CSV table of C-alpha atoms in Angstrom, one decimal:
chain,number,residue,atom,x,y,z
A,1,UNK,CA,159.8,120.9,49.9
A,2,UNK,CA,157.3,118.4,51.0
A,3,UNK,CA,155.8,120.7,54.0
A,4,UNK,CA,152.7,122.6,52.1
A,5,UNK,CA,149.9,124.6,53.3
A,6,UNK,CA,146.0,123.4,52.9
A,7,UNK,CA,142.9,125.5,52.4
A,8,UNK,CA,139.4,124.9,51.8
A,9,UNK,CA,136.4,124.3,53.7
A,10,UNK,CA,135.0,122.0,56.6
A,11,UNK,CA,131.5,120.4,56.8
A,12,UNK,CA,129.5,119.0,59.7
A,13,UNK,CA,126.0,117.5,59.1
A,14,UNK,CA,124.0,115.7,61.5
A,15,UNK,CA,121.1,113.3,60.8
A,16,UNK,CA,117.7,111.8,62.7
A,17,UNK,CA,115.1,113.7,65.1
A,18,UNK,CA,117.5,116.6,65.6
A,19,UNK,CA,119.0,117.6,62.3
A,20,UNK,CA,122.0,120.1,62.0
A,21,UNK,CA,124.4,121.8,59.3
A,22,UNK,CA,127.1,124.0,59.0
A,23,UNK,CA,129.6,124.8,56.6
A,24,UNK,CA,132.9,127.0,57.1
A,25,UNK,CA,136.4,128.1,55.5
A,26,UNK,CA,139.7,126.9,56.7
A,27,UNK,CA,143.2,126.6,56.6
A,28,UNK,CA,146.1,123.9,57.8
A,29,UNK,CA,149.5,123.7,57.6
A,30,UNK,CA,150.9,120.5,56.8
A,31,UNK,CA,154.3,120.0,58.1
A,32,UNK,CA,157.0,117.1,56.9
A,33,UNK,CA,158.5,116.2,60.6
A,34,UNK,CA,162.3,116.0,58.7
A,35,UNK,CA,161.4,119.6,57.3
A,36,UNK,CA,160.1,121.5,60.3
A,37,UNK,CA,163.2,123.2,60.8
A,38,UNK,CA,163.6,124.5,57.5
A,39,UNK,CA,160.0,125.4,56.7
A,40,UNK,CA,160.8,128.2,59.6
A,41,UNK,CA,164.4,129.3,59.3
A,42,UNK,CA,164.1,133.5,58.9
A,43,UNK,CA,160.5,133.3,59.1
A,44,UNK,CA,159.2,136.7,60.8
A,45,UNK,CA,156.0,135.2,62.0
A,46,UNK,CA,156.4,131.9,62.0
A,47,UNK,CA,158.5,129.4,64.2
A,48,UNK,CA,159.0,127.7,67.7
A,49,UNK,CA,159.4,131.1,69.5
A,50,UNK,CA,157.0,131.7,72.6
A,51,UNK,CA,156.8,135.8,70.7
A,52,UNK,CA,155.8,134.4,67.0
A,53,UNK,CA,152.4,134.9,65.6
A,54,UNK,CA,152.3,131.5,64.0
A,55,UNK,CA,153.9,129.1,66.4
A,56,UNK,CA,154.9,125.1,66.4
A,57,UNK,CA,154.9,123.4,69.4
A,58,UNK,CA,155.5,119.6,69.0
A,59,UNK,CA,154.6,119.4,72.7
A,60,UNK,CA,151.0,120.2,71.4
A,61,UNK,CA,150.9,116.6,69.7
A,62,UNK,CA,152.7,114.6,72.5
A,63,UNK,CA,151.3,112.8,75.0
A,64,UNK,CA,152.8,112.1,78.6
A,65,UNK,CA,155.6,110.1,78.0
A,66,UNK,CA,156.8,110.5,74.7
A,67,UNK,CA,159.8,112.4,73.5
A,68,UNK,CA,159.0,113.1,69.9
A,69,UNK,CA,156.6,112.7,67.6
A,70,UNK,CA,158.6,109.7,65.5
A,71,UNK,CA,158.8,107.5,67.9
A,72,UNK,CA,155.2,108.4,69.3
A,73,UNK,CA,154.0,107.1,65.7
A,74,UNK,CA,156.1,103.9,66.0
A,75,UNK,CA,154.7,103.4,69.0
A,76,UNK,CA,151.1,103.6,68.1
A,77,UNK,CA,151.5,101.2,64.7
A,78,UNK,CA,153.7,98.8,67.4
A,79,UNK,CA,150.1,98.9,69.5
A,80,UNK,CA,147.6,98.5,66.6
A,81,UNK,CA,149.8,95.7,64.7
A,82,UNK,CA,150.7,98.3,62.0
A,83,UNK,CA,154.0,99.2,60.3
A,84,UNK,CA,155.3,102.7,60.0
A,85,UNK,CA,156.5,103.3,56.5
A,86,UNK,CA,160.3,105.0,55.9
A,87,UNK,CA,158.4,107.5,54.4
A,88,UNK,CA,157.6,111.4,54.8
A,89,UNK,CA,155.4,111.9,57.6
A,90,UNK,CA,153.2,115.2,57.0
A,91,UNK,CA,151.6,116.3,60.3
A,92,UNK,CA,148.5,117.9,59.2
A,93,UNK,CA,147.2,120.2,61.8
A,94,UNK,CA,146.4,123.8,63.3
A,95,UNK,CA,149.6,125.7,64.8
A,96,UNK,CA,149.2,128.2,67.8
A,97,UNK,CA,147.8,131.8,66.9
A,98,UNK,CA,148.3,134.4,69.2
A,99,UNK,CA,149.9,131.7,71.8
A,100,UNK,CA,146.5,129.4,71.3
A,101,UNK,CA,146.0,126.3,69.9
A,102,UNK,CA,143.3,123.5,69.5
A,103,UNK,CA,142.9,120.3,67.3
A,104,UNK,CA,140.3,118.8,66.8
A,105,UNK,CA,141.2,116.4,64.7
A,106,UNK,CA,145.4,116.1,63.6
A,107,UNK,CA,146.1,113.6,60.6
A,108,UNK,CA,150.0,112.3,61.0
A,109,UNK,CA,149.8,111.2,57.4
A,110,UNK,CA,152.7,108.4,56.5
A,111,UNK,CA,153.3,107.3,53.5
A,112,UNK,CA,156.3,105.2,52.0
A,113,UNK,CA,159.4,106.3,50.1
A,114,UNK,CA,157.3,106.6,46.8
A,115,UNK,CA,154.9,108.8,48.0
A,116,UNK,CA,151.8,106.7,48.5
A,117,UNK,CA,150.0,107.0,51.6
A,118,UNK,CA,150.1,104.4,53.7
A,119,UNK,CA,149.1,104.4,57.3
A,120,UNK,CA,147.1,107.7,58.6
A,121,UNK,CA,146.8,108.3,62.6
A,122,UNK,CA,143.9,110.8,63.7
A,123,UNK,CA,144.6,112.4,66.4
A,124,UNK,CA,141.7,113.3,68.1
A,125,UNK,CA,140.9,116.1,71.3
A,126,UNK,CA,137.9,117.2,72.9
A,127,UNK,CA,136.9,120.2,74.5
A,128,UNK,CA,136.8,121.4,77.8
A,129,UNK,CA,138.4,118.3,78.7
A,130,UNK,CA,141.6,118.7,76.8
A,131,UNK,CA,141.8,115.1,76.4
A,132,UNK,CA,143.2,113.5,73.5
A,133,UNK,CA,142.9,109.8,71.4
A,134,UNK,CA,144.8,108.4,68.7
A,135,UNK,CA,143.2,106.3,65.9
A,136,UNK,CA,145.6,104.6,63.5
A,137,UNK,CA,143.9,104.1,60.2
A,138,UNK,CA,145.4,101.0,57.9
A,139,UNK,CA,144.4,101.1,54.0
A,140,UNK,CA,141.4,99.0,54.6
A,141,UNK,CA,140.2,101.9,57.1
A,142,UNK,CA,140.0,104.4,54.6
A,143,UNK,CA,141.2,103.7,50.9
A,144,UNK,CA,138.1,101.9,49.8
A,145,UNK,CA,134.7,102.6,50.6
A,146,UNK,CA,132.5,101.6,52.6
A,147,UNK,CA,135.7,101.2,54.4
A,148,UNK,CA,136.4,99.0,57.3
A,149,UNK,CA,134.6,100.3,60.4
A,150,UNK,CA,136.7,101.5,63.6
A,151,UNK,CA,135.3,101.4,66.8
A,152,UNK,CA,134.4,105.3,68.8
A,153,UNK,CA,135.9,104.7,72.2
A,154,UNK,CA,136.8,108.2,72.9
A,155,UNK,CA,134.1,111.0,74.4
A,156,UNK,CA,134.5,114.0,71.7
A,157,UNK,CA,130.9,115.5,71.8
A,158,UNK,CA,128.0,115.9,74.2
A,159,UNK,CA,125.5,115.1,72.1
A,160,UNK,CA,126.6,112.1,70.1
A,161,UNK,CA,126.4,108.6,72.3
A,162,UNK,CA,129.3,106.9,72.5
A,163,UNK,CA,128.0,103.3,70.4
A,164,UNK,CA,129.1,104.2,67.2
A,165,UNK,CA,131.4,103.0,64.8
A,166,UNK,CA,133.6,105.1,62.9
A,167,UNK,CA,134.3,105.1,58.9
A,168,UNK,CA,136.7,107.4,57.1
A,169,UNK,CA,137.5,108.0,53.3
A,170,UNK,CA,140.5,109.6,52.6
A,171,UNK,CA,142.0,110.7,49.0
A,172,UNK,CA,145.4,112.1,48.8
A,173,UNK,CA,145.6,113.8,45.7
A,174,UNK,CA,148.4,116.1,44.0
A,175,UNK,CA,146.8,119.2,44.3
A,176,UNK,CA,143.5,118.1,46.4
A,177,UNK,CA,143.2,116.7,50.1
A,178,UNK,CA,139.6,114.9,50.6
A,179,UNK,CA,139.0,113.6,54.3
A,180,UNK,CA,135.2,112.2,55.1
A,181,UNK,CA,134.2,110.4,57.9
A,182,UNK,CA,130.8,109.0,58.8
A,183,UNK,CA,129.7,108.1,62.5
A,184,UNK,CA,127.2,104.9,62.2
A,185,UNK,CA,125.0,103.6,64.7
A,186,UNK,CA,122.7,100.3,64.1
A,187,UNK,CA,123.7,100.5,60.5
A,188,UNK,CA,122.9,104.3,60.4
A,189,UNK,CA,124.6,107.7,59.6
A,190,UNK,CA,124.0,109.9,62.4
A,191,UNK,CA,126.7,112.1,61.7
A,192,UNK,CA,129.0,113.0,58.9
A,193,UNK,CA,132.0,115.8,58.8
A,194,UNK,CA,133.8,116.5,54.9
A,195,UNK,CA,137.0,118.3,54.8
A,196,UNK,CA,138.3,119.4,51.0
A,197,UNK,CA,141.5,121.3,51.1
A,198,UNK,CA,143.3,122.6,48.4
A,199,UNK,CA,146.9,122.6,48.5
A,200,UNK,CA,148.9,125.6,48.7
A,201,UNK,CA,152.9,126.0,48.4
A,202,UNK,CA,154.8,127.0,51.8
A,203,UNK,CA,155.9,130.5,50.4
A,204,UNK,CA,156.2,133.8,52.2
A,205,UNK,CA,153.6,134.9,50.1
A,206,UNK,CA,150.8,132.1,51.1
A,207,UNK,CA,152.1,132.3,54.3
A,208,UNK,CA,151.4,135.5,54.8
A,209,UNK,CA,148.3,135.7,52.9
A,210,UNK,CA,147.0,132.7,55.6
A,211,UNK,CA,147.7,134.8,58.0
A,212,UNK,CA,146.3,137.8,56.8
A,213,UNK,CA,142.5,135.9,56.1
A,214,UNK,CA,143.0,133.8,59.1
A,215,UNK,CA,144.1,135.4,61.9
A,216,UNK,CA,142.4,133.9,64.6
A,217,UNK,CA,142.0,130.3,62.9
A,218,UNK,CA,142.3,128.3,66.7
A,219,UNK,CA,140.1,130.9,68.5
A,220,UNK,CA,137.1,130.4,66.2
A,221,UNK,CA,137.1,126.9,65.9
A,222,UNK,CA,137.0,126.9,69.4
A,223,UNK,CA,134.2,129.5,69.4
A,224,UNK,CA,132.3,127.9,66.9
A,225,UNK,CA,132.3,124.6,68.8
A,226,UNK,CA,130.8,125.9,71.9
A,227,UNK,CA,128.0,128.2,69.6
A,228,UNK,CA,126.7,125.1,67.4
A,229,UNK,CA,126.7,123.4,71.0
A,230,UNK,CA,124.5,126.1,72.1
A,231,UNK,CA,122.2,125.7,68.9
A,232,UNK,CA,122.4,121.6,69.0
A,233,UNK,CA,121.3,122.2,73.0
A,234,UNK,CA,118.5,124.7,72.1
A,235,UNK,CA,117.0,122.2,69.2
A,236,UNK,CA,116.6,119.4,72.3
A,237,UNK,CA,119.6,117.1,70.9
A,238,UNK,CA,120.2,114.6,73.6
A,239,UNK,CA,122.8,115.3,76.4
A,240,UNK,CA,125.5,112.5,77.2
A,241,UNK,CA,127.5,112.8,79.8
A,242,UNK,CA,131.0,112.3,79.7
A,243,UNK,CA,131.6,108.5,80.5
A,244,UNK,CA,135.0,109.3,82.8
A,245,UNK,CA,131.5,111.4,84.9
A,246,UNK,CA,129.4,108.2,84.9
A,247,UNK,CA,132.1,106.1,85.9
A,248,UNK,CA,132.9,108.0,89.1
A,249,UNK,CA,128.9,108.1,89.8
A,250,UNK,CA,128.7,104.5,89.2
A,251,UNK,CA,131.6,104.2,91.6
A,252,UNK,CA,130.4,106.7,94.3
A,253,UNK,CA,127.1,104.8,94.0
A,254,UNK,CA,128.7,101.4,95.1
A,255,UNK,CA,130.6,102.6,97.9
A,256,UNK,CA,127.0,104.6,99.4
A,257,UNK,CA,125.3,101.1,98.8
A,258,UNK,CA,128.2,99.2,100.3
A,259,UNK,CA,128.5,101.5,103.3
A,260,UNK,CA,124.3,102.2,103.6
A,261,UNK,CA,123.0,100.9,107.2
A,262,UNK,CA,120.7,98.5,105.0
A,263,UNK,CA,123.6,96.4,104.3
A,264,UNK,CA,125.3,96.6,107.6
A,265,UNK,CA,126.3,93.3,109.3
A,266,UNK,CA,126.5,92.8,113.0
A,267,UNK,CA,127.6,90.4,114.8
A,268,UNK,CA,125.3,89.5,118.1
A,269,UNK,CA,126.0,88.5,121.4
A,270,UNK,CA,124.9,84.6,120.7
A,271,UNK,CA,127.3,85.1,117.6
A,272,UNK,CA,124.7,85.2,114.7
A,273,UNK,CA,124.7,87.8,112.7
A,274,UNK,CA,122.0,90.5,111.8
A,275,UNK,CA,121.4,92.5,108.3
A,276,UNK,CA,120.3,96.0,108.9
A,277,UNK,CA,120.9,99.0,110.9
A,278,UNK,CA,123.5,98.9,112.9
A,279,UNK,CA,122.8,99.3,117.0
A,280,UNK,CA,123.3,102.6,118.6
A,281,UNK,CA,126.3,102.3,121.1
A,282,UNK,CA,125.2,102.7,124.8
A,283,UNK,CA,127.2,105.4,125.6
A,284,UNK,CA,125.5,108.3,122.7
A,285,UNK,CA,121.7,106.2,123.9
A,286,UNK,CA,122.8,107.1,127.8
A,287,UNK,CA,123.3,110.3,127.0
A,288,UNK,CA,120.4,111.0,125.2
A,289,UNK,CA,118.5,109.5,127.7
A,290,UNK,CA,119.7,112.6,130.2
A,291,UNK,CA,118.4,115.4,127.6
A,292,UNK,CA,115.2,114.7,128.2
């Protein structure tokens, strides 16, 4: 079986006038897409029932539009000039416990008939926004390194700008999984996350024992997000707001600008027209008149 389970530990350091670090423990399933099915036939706790502890939902990884996650991946290596290997495709990722689930970061990993990775897409979602991005990472993305930079064009956190390029290192080993990525801005690293994950066989035991040490693995990622938020927020890191937020304010602002009496045009009764505020009509100026 292909399909394995991951466990290790996640890293998140940030660099500059407001410095930050944390370290924590982890697991991930990693789930061959032609294996799903049999990684959870008799499984107690495990499966694609609403009532399992562990559940898969593939719906969790596809956007609107898309029917499954195959040709989702084929689509997104059509877009970026890529090609999707015939190869396994392990979907590295958290499932639902207790009924939630959130990604941060989902590697569809793809590699070709031998076995070698290939192509990686990161799929990426932010919180409270529940939006989500795909990156598709070719070889020269993340085989060598310093590895080919991608550009950040999706909002993720508050407190990192969005003018940043992206580089990733990935090693696939036999027993060892290795993911680094480095955010760089003007030739800096202002941030940096490391992921190490040992590899673990899909048993009932492992299974089982994940479940037992992790039980609520989705629900404290999520908390922890929000609490080093809180901490990054009470050292004075810089707060960016959400570009979709500046766009509409940038919009809103044009159409108070368009429609402010300073750029009203009339036209008078010579036919010229006047910039400025527009003339009260005769009728509210009559009856104001009476008030007095």
């Amino acid at each position: 079986m292909k399909s394995c389970l991951y466990e290790g530990w996640v890293r998140h350091r940030r660099f500059g006038s407001v410095t930050h670090e944390f370290r924590k423990r982890l697991f991930m399933v990693a789930l061959d897409l032609e294996e799903i099915d049999q990684v959870f036939h008799r499984r107690w706790l495990w499966g694609r029932q609403l009532w399992k502890f562990a559940r898969y939902c593939a719906e969790d990884h596809l956007p609107e539009g898309d029917t499954d996650l195959k040709s989702m991946l084929q689509r997104l290596h059509c877009q970026h000039g890529a090609q999707l290997s015939d190869g396994p495709v392990q979907l590295l990722c958290h499932l639902r416990y207790f009924g939630y689930v959130f990604n941060p970061l989902s590697l569809f990993l793809c590699r070709d008939p031998q076995g070698q990775l290939q192509t990686v897409v990161a799929e990426v979602r932010n919180t409270p926004w529940q939006e989500r991005h795909h990156y598709v990472l070719q070889p020269k993305h993340f085989l060598s390194w310093p590895s080919a930079g991608i550009r950040k064009d999706f909002h993720v956190s508050p407190f990192l700008p969005m003018d940043m390029n992206y580089h990733w290192r990935i090693e696939d080993g036999e027993k060892l999984l290795t993911v680094h990525l480095e955010n760089h801005r003007q030739g800096q690293t202002v941030f940096d996350v490391t992921m190490q994950l040992q590899k673990r066989p899909m048993t009932s035991g492992w299974m089982s024992w994940m479940l037992v040490r992790y039980p609520l693995m989705t629900w404290q990622v999520t908390a922890e997000i929000y609490l080093h938020a809180l901490r990054l927020w009470w050292k004075g890191a810089a707060f960016h707001v959400h570009p979709r937020k500046l766009a509409s304010a940038s919009a809103a602002d044009l159409q108070t600008t368009t429609e402010s009496p300073e750029n009203f045009t009339q036209t008078m009764p010579d036919g010229t027209t006047e910039q400025g505020r527009p003339s009260m009509p005769t009728e509210f100026t009559r009856d104001c008149s009476s008030d007095r």
